[in-house]
Amino acid sequence: MAFPDLAVNAIYTVLCLVPGFVSLQTLVYAADLDVDLTEFEKSTWSFIASGVSLSALYFLYVAWMAIVTGRFVPIRSLDISWVEIVAVYPVLILVAALVGYVGAKVLVRTGGASAIPQHDTAR
């Protein structure tokens, strides 16, 4: 029995957005930010962070294949099965956490964290 296309697309959407949420939460925690984002802002930043995480993982794959094969091919075709997605997904979550951590360190080092409005929690 196969899943309907809509269900498969919903699963792929959730699987692709979760790394962005991990990146965003890691960034907020590592930079010690006290921000109150709307659902739209959280979704937007998570979508962007997911794209960065997926791109970073893809470029790690390209680099790995260049080392293994001895040929650098920047654009590689990917035909990923469910088993491969399950095997690679923890690596994607790790990359997403690293993207959030590095983003937090860059934000703090450049002083960008001071430009983000802090909310008064004493109210």
CSV table of N, CA, C and O in Angstrom, one decimal:
chain,number,residue,atom,x,y,z
A,1,MET,N,0.8,-1.2,0.0
A,1,MET,CA,0.0,0.0,0.0
A,1,MET,C,0.9,1.2,0.0
A,1,MET,O,1.8,1.4,0.8
A,2,ALA,N,0.7,2.1,-0.9
A,2,ALA,CA,1.5,3.3,-1.0
A,2,ALA,C,0.7,4.5,-0.4
A,2,ALA,O,-0.5,4.6,-0.4
A,3,PHE,N,1.5,5.4,0.1
A,3,PHE,CA,0.9,6.7,0.6
A,3,PHE,C,0.4,7.5,-0.5
A,3,PHE,O,1.0,7.6,-1.6
A,4,PRO,N,-0.7,8.3,-0.3
A,4,PRO,CA,-1.1,9.3,-1.3
A,4,PRO,C,0.0,10.3,-1.4
A,4,PRO,O,0.8,10.6,-0.5
A,5,ASP,N,0.1,11.0,-2.6
A,5,ASP,CA,1.1,12.0,-2.8
A,5,ASP,C,1.0,13.1,-1.8
A,5,ASP,O,2.1,13.6,-1.4
A,6,LEU,N,-0.2,13.5,-1.4
A,6,LEU,CA,-0.3,14.6,-0.5
A,6,LEU,C,0.3,14.2,0.9
A,6,LEU,O,1.0,15.1,1.5
A,7,ALA,N,0.1,13.0,1.3
A,7,ALA,CA,0.7,12.6,2.6
A,7,ALA,C,2.3,12.5,2.5
A,7,ALA,O,2.9,13.0,3.4
A,8,VAL,N,2.8,12.1,1.4
A,8,VAL,CA,4.2,12.0,1.2
A,8,VAL,C,4.8,13.4,1.2
A,8,VAL,O,5.8,13.7,1.8
A,9,ASN,N,4.1,14.3,0.5
A,9,ASN,CA,4.6,15.7,0.5
A,9,ASN,C,4.5,16.4,1.8
A,9,ASN,O,5.4,17.1,2.2
A,10,ALA,N,3.5,16.0,2.6
A,10,ALA,CA,3.4,16.6,4.0
A,10,ALA,C,4.6,16.0,4.9
A,10,ALA,O,5.2,16.8,5.6
A,11,ILE,N,4.9,14.8,4.7
A,11,ILE,CA,6.0,14.2,5.4
A,11,ILE,C,7.3,14.8,5.1
A,11,ILE,O,8.1,15.2,5.9
A,12,TYR,N,7.6,15.0,3.8
A,12,TYR,CA,8.8,15.7,3.3
A,12,TYR,C,8.9,17.1,3.8
A,12,TYR,O,9.9,17.6,4.2
A,13,THR,N,7.7,17.8,3.8
A,13,THR,CA,7.7,19.2,4.3
A,13,THR,C,8.1,19.2,5.8
A,13,THR,O,9.0,20.1,6.2
A,14,VAL,N,7.6,18.4,6.6
A,14,VAL,CA,7.9,18.4,8.0
A,14,VAL,C,9.4,18.0,8.2
A,14,VAL,O,10.1,18.6,9.0
A,15,LEU,N,9.8,17.0,7.5
A,15,LEU,CA,11.2,16.5,7.6
A,15,LEU,C,12.2,17.6,7.2
A,15,LEU,O,13.3,17.7,7.7
A,16,CYS,N,11.8,18.5,6.2
A,16,CYS,CA,12.6,19.5,5.8
A,16,CYS,C,12.6,20.8,6.7
A,16,CYS,O,13.5,21.5,6.7
A,17,LEU,N,11.5,21.0,7.4
A,17,LEU,CA,11.4,22.2,8.3
A,17,LEU,C,12.0,21.9,9.7
A,17,LEU,O,12.4,22.9,10.3
A,18,VAL,N,12.0,20.7,10.1
A,18,VAL,CA,12.5,20.4,11.5
A,18,VAL,C,14.0,20.9,11.7
A,18,VAL,O,14.3,21.5,12.7
A,19,PRO,N,14.9,20.6,10.7
A,19,PRO,CA,16.2,21.2,10.9
A,19,PRO,C,16.3,22.7,11.1
A,19,PRO,O,17.1,23.2,11.9
A,20,GLY,N,15.4,23.4,10.4
A,20,GLY,CA,15.4,24.8,10.6
A,20,GLY,C,15.0,25.2,12.0
A,20,GLY,O,15.5,26.2,12.6
A,21,PHE,N,14.0,24.5,12.6
A,21,PHE,CA,13.6,24.8,13.9
A,21,PHE,C,14.7,24.5,14.9
A,21,PHE,O,14.9,25.2,15.9
A,22,VAL,N,15.5,23.4,14.6
A,22,VAL,CA,16.6,23.0,15.5
A,22,VAL,C,17.7,24.1,15.4
A,22,VAL,O,18.2,24.6,16.4
A,23,SER,N,17.9,24.6,14.2
A,23,SER,CA,18.9,25.7,14.0
A,23,SER,C,18.5,27.0,14.8
A,23,SER,O,19.3,27.6,15.4
A,24,LEU,N,17.2,27.3,14.6
A,24,LEU,CA,16.7,28.5,15.2
A,24,LEU,C,16.8,28.4,16.8
A,24,LEU,O,17.2,29.4,17.4
A,25,GLN,N,16.4,27.3,17.3
A,25,GLN,CA,16.4,27.2,18.8
A,25,GLN,C,17.8,27.1,19.3
A,25,GLN,O,18.1,27.7,20.4
A,26,THR,N,18.7,26.5,18.5
A,26,THR,CA,20.1,26.5,18.9
A,26,THR,C,20.7,27.9,18.9
A,26,THR,O,21.4,28.3,19.8
A,27,LEU,N,20.4,28.7,17.9
A,27,LEU,CA,20.9,30.0,17.8
A,27,LEU,C,20.4,30.9,19.0
A,27,LEU,O,21.1,31.6,19.6
A,28,VAL,N,19.1,30.8,19.3
A,28,VAL,CA,18.5,31.6,20.4
A,28,VAL,C,19.1,31.2,21.7
A,28,VAL,O,19.5,32.0,22.5
A,29,TYR,N,19.3,29.9,21.9
A,29,TYR,CA,19.9,29.4,23.2
A,29,TYR,C,21.4,29.8,23.3
A,29,TYR,O,21.9,30.3,24.3
A,30,ALA,N,22.2,29.5,22.2
A,30,ALA,CA,23.6,29.8,22.2
A,30,ALA,C,23.9,31.3,22.3
A,30,ALA,O,25.0,31.6,22.9
A,31,ALA,N,23.1,32.1,21.7
A,31,ALA,CA,23.4,33.5,21.7
A,31,ALA,C,22.7,34.2,23.0
A,31,ALA,O,22.8,35.4,23.2
A,32,ASP,N,22.0,33.4,23.7
A,32,ASP,CA,21.3,33.8,25.0
A,32,ASP,C,20.4,35.0,24.6
A,32,ASP,O,20.4,36.1,25.3
A,33,LEU,N,19.6,34.8,23.6
A,33,LEU,CA,18.6,35.8,23.2
A,33,LEU,C,17.3,35.6,23.9
A,33,LEU,O,16.9,34.5,24.1
A,34,ASP,N,16.6,36.7,24.2
A,34,ASP,CA,15.3,36.7,24.7
A,34,ASP,C,14.4,37.4,23.7
A,34,ASP,O,14.1,38.5,23.9
A,35,VAL,N,14.0,36.6,22.7
A,35,VAL,CA,13.2,37.2,21.6
A,35,VAL,C,11.8,36.5,21.6
A,35,VAL,O,11.7,35.3,22.0
A,36,ASP,N,10.8,37.3,21.2
A,36,ASP,CA,9.5,36.7,21.1
A,36,ASP,C,9.0,36.8,19.7
A,36,ASP,O,8.5,37.9,19.3
A,37,LEU,N,9.2,35.8,18.9
A,37,LEU,CA,8.9,35.8,17.5
A,37,LEU,C,7.5,35.3,17.3
A,37,LEU,O,7.0,34.4,18.0
A,38,THR,N,6.8,35.9,16.3
A,38,THR,CA,5.5,35.4,15.9
A,38,THR,C,5.7,34.1,15.2
A,38,THR,O,6.8,33.7,14.8
A,39,GLU,N,4.6,33.4,15.1
A,39,GLU,CA,4.6,32.1,14.4
A,39,GLU,C,5.1,32.2,12.9
A,39,GLU,O,5.8,31.4,12.4
A,40,PHE,N,4.7,33.3,12.3
A,40,PHE,CA,5.2,33.6,10.9
A,40,PHE,C,6.7,33.8,10.9
A,40,PHE,O,7.4,33.2,10.0
A,41,GLU,N,7.2,34.6,11.8
A,41,GLU,CA,8.7,34.8,11.9
A,41,GLU,C,9.4,33.5,12.2
A,41,GLU,O,10.5,33.2,11.6
A,42,LYS,N,8.9,32.7,13.1
A,42,LYS,CA,9.5,31.4,13.4
A,42,LYS,C,9.6,30.5,12.2
A,42,LYS,O,10.6,29.9,11.9
A,43,SER,N,8.4,30.5,11.5
A,43,SER,CA,8.4,29.6,10.3
A,43,SER,C,9.3,30.1,9.2
A,43,SER,O,10.0,29.3,8.5
A,44,THR,N,9.3,31.4,9.0
A,44,THR,CA,10.2,32.0,8.0
A,44,THR,C,11.7,31.8,8.3
A,44,THR,O,12.4,31.3,7.4
A,45,TRP,N,12.1,32.1,9.5
A,45,TRP,CA,13.5,31.9,9.9
A,45,TRP,C,13.9,30.4,9.9
A,45,TRP,O,15.0,30.0,9.5
A,46,SER,N,12.9,29.5,10.2
A,46,SER,CA,13.2,28.1,10.2
A,46,SER,C,13.3,27.6,8.8
A,46,SER,O,14.1,26.7,8.5
A,47,PHE,N,12.5,28.1,7.9
A,47,PHE,CA,12.6,27.8,6.5
A,47,PHE,C,13.9,28.2,5.9
A,47,PHE,O,14.6,27.4,5.2
A,48,ILE,N,14.4,29.4,6.2
A,48,ILE,CA,15.7,29.8,5.8
A,48,ILE,C,16.8,29.0,6.3
A,48,ILE,O,17.7,28.5,5.6
A,49,ALA,N,16.7,28.7,7.6
A,49,ALA,CA,17.8,27.9,8.3
A,49,ALA,C,17.8,26.4,7.8
A,49,ALA,O,18.8,25.8,7.6
A,50,SER,N,16.6,25.9,7.4
A,50,SER,CA,16.5,24.6,6.8
A,50,SER,C,17.3,24.6,5.5
A,50,SER,O,18.0,23.6,5.1
A,51,GLY,N,17.1,25.6,4.7
A,51,GLY,CA,17.7,25.7,3.4
A,51,GLY,C,19.2,25.8,3.6
A,51,GLY,O,20.0,25.1,2.8
A,52,VAL,N,19.7,26.6,4.6
A,52,VAL,CA,21.1,26.6,4.8
A,52,VAL,C,21.7,25.3,5.3
A,52,VAL,O,22.7,24.8,4.8
A,53,SER,N,20.9,24.6,6.2
A,53,SER,CA,21.4,23.3,6.7
A,53,SER,C,21.4,22.2,5.5
A,53,SER,O,22.4,21.5,5.4
A,54,LEU,N,20.4,22.2,4.7
A,54,LEU,CA,20.3,21.3,3.6
A,54,LEU,C,21.4,21.6,2.6
A,54,LEU,O,22.1,20.6,2.1
A,55,SER,N,21.7,22.8,2.4
A,55,SER,CA,22.8,23.2,1.4
A,55,SER,C,24.1,22.8,2.0
A,55,SER,O,25.0,22.3,1.3
A,56,ALA,N,24.3,23.1,3.3
A,56,ALA,CA,25.6,22.7,3.9
A,56,ALA,C,25.8,21.2,3.8
A,56,ALA,O,26.9,20.7,3.5
A,57,LEU,N,24.8,20.4,4.1
A,57,LEU,CA,24.9,18.9,4.0
A,57,LEU,C,25.2,18.5,2.6
A,57,LEU,O,26.0,17.6,2.4
A,58,TYR,N,24.5,19.1,1.6
A,58,TYR,CA,24.8,18.8,0.2
A,58,TYR,C,26.2,19.1,-0.2
A,58,TYR,O,26.9,18.3,-0.8
A,59,PHE,N,26.8,20.2,0.3
A,59,PHE,CA,28.1,20.6,-0.1
A,59,PHE,C,29.1,19.7,0.7
A,59,PHE,O,30.2,19.4,0.1
A,60,LEU,N,28.8,19.2,1.9
A,60,LEU,CA,29.6,18.2,2.5
A,60,LEU,C,29.6,16.9,1.7
A,60,LEU,O,30.6,16.2,1.6
A,61,TYR,N,28.4,16.5,1.2
A,61,TYR,CA,28.3,15.3,0.3
A,61,TYR,C,29.2,15.5,-1.0
A,61,TYR,O,29.9,14.6,-1.4
A,62,VAL,N,29.1,16.7,-1.6
A,62,VAL,CA,29.9,16.9,-2.8
A,62,VAL,C,31.4,16.9,-2.5
A,62,VAL,O,32.2,16.3,-3.2
A,63,ALA,N,31.8,17.4,-1.3
A,63,ALA,CA,33.2,17.4,-0.9
A,63,ALA,C,33.7,15.9,-0.6
A,63,ALA,O,34.7,15.5,-1.0
A,64,TRP,N,32.8,15.2,0.0
A,64,TRP,CA,33.1,13.8,0.3
A,64,TRP,C,33.2,13.0,-1.0
A,64,TRP,O,34.2,12.2,-1.1
A,65,MET,N,32.3,13.2,-1.9
A,65,MET,CA,32.4,12.4,-3.2
A,65,MET,C,33.7,12.9,-4.0
A,65,MET,O,34.3,12.1,-4.7
A,66,ALA,N,34.1,14.1,-3.9
A,66,ALA,CA,35.3,14.6,-4.5
A,66,ALA,C,36.5,13.9,-3.9
A,66,ALA,O,37.5,13.5,-4.7
A,67,ILE,N,36.5,13.7,-2.6
A,67,ILE,CA,37.6,12.9,-2.0
A,67,ILE,C,37.6,11.5,-2.4
A,67,ILE,O,38.7,10.9,-2.7
A,68,VAL,N,36.5,10.9,-2.4
A,68,VAL,CA,36.3,9.4,-2.6
A,68,VAL,C,36.7,9.1,-4.1
A,68,VAL,O,37.4,8.2,-4.4
A,69,THR,N,36.1,9.9,-5.0
A,69,THR,CA,36.3,9.6,-6.5
A,69,THR,C,37.5,10.3,-7.1
A,69,THR,O,37.9,9.9,-8.1
A,70,GLY,N,38.0,11.3,-6.4
A,70,GLY,CA,39.1,12.1,-7.0
A,70,GLY,C,38.7,13.1,-8.0
A,70,GLY,O,39.5,13.7,-8.7
A,71,ARG,N,37.4,13.2,-8.2
A,71,ARG,CA,36.8,14.2,-9.2
A,71,ARG,C,35.9,15.1,-8.5
A,71,ARG,O,34.9,14.7,-7.8
A,72,PHE,N,36.1,16.4,-8.7
A,72,PHE,CA,35.2,17.4,-8.1
A,72,PHE,C,34.1,17.7,-9.1
A,72,PHE,O,34.3,18.3,-10.1
A,73,VAL,N,32.8,17.3,-8.7
A,73,VAL,CA,31.7,17.6,-9.5
A,73,VAL,C,30.7,18.4,-8.6
A,73,VAL,O,30.1,17.8,-7.7
A,74,PRO,N,30.6,19.7,-8.8
A,74,PRO,CA,29.8,20.5,-7.9
A,74,PRO,C,28.3,20.2,-8.0
A,74,PRO,O,27.6,20.5,-7.0
A,75,ILE,N,27.8,19.7,-9.1
A,75,ILE,CA,26.3,19.4,-9.1
A,75,ILE,C,26.2,17.9,-9.4
A,75,ILE,O,26.6,17.4,-10.4
A,76,ARG,N,25.6,17.3,-8.4
A,76,ARG,CA,25.5,15.8,-8.4
A,76,ARG,C,24.0,15.5,-8.3
A,76,ARG,O,23.3,16.1,-7.5
A,77,SER,N,23.6,14.5,-9.0
A,77,SER,CA,22.2,14.0,-9.0
A,77,SER,C,22.0,13.2,-7.7
A,77,SER,O,22.9,12.4,-7.4
A,78,LEU,N,20.9,13.4,-7.0
A,78,LEU,CA,20.6,12.6,-5.8
A,78,LEU,C,19.3,11.9,-6.0
A,78,LEU,O,18.2,12.5,-6.3
A,79,ASP,N,19.3,10.6,-5.9
A,79,ASP,CA,18.1,9.8,-5.9
A,79,ASP,C,18.0,9.1,-4.6
A,79,ASP,O,18.6,8.0,-4.5
A,80,ILE,N,17.3,9.7,-3.6
A,80,ILE,CA,17.4,9.2,-2.3
A,80,ILE,C,16.1,8.4,-2.0
A,80,ILE,O,15.0,8.8,-2.2
A,81,SER,N,16.3,7.2,-1.4
A,81,SER,CA,15.2,6.4,-1.0
A,81,SER,C,14.9,6.7,0.5
A,81,SER,O,15.6,7.4,1.2
A,82,TRP,N,13.8,6.1,0.9
A,82,TRP,CA,13.3,6.3,2.3
A,82,TRP,C,14.4,5.8,3.3
A,82,TRP,O,14.6,6.4,4.3
A,83,VAL,N,15.0,4.7,3.0
A,83,VAL,CA,16.1,4.1,3.9
A,83,VAL,C,17.2,5.1,4.0
A,83,VAL,O,17.8,5.3,5.1
A,84,GLU,N,17.6,5.7,2.9
A,84,GLU,CA,18.8,6.6,2.9
A,84,GLU,C,18.4,7.9,3.7
A,84,GLU,O,19.2,8.5,4.4
A,85,ILE,N,17.1,8.3,3.5
A,85,ILE,CA,16.7,9.5,4.3
A,85,ILE,C,16.8,9.3,5.8
A,85,ILE,O,17.2,10.1,6.5
A,86,VAL,N,16.3,8.1,6.2
A,86,VAL,CA,16.3,7.7,7.6
A,86,VAL,C,17.8,7.6,8.1
A,86,VAL,O,18.1,8.1,9.2
A,87,ALA,N,18.7,7.2,7.3
A,87,ALA,CA,20.1,7.0,7.7
A,87,ALA,C,20.8,8.4,7.7
A,87,ALA,O,21.6,8.6,8.6
A,88,VAL,N,20.4,9.3,6.9
A,88,VAL,CA,21.1,10.6,6.8
A,88,VAL,C,20.5,11.7,7.7
A,88,VAL,O,21.1,12.6,8.0
A,89,TYR,N,19.2,11.5,8.1
A,89,TYR,CA,18.5,12.5,8.8
A,89,TYR,C,19.2,12.9,10.1
A,89,TYR,O,19.3,14.1,10.4
A,90,PRO,N,19.7,12.0,10.9
A,90,PRO,CA,20.5,12.4,12.1
A,90,PRO,C,21.7,13.3,11.8
A,90,PRO,O,22.0,14.2,12.5
A,91,VAL,N,22.3,13.1,10.7
A,91,VAL,CA,23.4,13.9,10.2
A,91,VAL,C,22.9,15.3,9.9
A,91,VAL,O,23.5,16.3,10.2
A,92,LEU,N,21.8,15.4,9.2
A,92,LEU,CA,21.1,16.7,8.9
A,92,LEU,C,20.8,17.4,10.2
A,92,LEU,O,21.0,18.6,10.2
A,93,ILE,N,20.3,16.8,11.2
A,93,ILE,CA,19.9,17.4,12.4
A,93,ILE,C,21.2,17.9,13.1
A,93,ILE,O,21.3,19.1,13.6
A,94,LEU,N,22.3,17.2,13.1
A,94,LEU,CA,23.6,17.6,13.6
A,94,LEU,C,24.1,18.8,12.8
A,94,LEU,O,24.5,19.8,13.5
A,95,VAL,N,24.0,18.8,11.5
A,95,VAL,CA,24.4,20.0,10.7
A,95,VAL,C,23.6,21.2,11.1
A,95,VAL,O,24.1,22.3,11.2
A,96,ALA,N,22.3,21.0,11.3
A,96,ALA,CA,21.4,22.1,11.6
A,96,ALA,C,21.8,22.7,12.9
A,96,ALA,O,21.8,23.9,13.1
A,97,ALA,N,22.1,21.9,13.9
A,97,ALA,CA,22.5,22.4,15.2
A,97,ALA,C,23.9,23.1,15.1
A,97,ALA,O,24.0,24.2,15.7
A,98,LEU,N,24.8,22.6,14.3
A,98,LEU,CA,26.0,23.4,14.0
A,98,LEU,C,25.8,24.7,13.3
A,98,LEU,O,26.4,25.7,13.7
A,99,VAL,N,24.9,24.7,12.4
A,99,VAL,CA,24.5,26.0,11.7
A,99,VAL,C,24.0,27.0,12.7
A,99,VAL,O,24.4,28.2,12.7
A,100,GLY,N,23.1,26.5,13.6
A,100,GLY,CA,22.6,27.4,14.6
A,100,GLY,C,23.6,27.9,15.6
A,100,GLY,O,23.7,29.1,15.9
A,101,TYR,N,24.5,27.0,16.0
A,101,TYR,CA,25.6,27.4,16.9
A,101,TYR,C,26.6,28.4,16.3
A,101,TYR,O,26.9,29.4,16.9
A,102,VAL,N,27.0,28.1,15.0
A,102,VAL,CA,27.9,29.0,14.3
A,102,VAL,C,27.2,30.4,14.1
A,102,VAL,O,27.8,31.5,14.3
A,103,GLY,N,25.9,30.3,13.7
A,103,GLY,CA,25.2,31.6,13.5
A,103,GLY,C,25.1,32.4,14.8
A,103,GLY,O,25.2,33.6,14.8
A,104,ALA,N,24.9,31.7,15.9
A,104,ALA,CA,24.9,32.4,17.2
A,104,ALA,C,26.2,33.1,17.5
A,104,ALA,O,26.2,34.3,18.0
A,105,LYS,N,27.3,32.4,17.3
A,105,LYS,CA,28.6,32.9,17.6
A,105,LYS,C,28.9,34.1,16.7
A,105,LYS,O,29.5,35.1,17.1
A,106,VAL,N,28.5,34.0,15.4
A,106,VAL,CA,28.7,35.2,14.5
A,106,VAL,C,27.8,36.3,14.9
A,106,VAL,O,28.3,37.5,14.9
A,107,LEU,N,26.6,36.1,15.3
A,107,LEU,CA,25.7,37.1,15.8
A,107,LEU,C,26.2,37.8,17.0
A,107,LEU,O,26.2,39.1,17.1
A,108,VAL,N,26.7,37.1,17.9
A,108,VAL,CA,27.3,37.7,19.2
A,108,VAL,C,28.6,38.4,18.9
A,108,VAL,O,28.8,39.6,19.4
A,109,ARG,N,29.4,37.8,18.1
A,109,ARG,CA,30.7,38.5,17.8
A,109,ARG,C,30.6,39.8,17.0
A,109,ARG,O,31.4,40.7,17.2
A,110,THR,N,29.6,39.8,16.1
A,110,THR,CA,29.5,41.0,15.3
A,110,THR,C,28.6,42.1,16.0
A,110,THR,O,28.4,43.2,15.4
A,111,GLY,N,28.1,41.8,17.1
A,111,GLY,CA,27.3,42.7,17.9
A,111,GLY,C,25.8,42.8,17.3
A,111,GLY,O,25.1,43.6,17.7
A,112,GLY,N,25.5,41.8,16.5
A,112,GLY,CA,24.1,41.8,16.0
A,112,GLY,C,23.1,41.4,17.0
A,112,GLY,O,21.9,41.8,16.9
A,113,ALA,N,23.5,40.8,18.1
A,113,ALA,CA,22.5,40.4,19.1
A,113,ALA,C,22.0,41.7,19.8
A,113,ALA,O,20.9,41.7,20.3
A,114,SER,N,22.8,42.7,19.9
A,114,SER,CA,22.4,43.9,20.6
A,114,SER,C,21.4,44.7,19.7
A,114,SER,O,20.6,45.5,20.3
A,115,ALA,N,21.3,44.4,18.4
A,115,ALA,CA,20.3,45.1,17.6
A,115,ALA,C,18.9,44.4,17.7
A,115,ALA,O,17.9,45.0,17.2
A,116,ILE,N,18.9,43.2,18.2
A,116,ILE,CA,17.6,42.5,18.4
A,116,ILE,C,16.9,43.0,19.6
A,116,ILE,O,17.5,43.1,20.7
A,117,PRO,N,15.7,43.5,19.5
A,117,PRO,CA,15.0,44.0,20.7
A,117,PRO,C,14.8,42.9,21.8
A,117,PRO,O,14.3,41.8,21.5
A,118,GLN,N,15.3,43.2,23.0
A,118,GLN,CA,15.1,42.3,24.1
A,118,GLN,C,13.8,42.6,24.8
A,118,GLN,O,13.5,43.8,25.0
A,119,HIS,N,13.1,41.6,25.3
A,119,HIS,CA,11.9,41.8,26.0
A,119,HIS,C,12.1,41.9,27.5
A,119,HIS,O,12.9,41.1,28.0
A,120,ASP,N,11.4,42.7,28.1
A,120,ASP,CA,11.5,42.9,29.6
A,120,ASP,C,10.7,41.8,30.2
A,120,ASP,O,9.5,41.7,30.1
A,121,THR,N,11.4,40.9,30.9
A,121,THR,CA,10.8,39.8,31.6
A,121,THR,C,10.4,40.1,33.0
A,121,THR,O,9.7,39.3,33.7
A,122,ALA,N,10.7,41.3,33.5
A,122,ALA,CA,10.4,41.7,34.9
A,122,ALA,C,8.9,42.1,35.0
A,122,ALA,O,8.5,42.4,36.1
A,123,ARG,N,8.2,42.3,33.9
A,123,ARG,CA,6.8,42.8,34.0
A,123,ARG,C,5.9,41.9,34.7
A,123,ARG,O,5.8,40.8,34.8
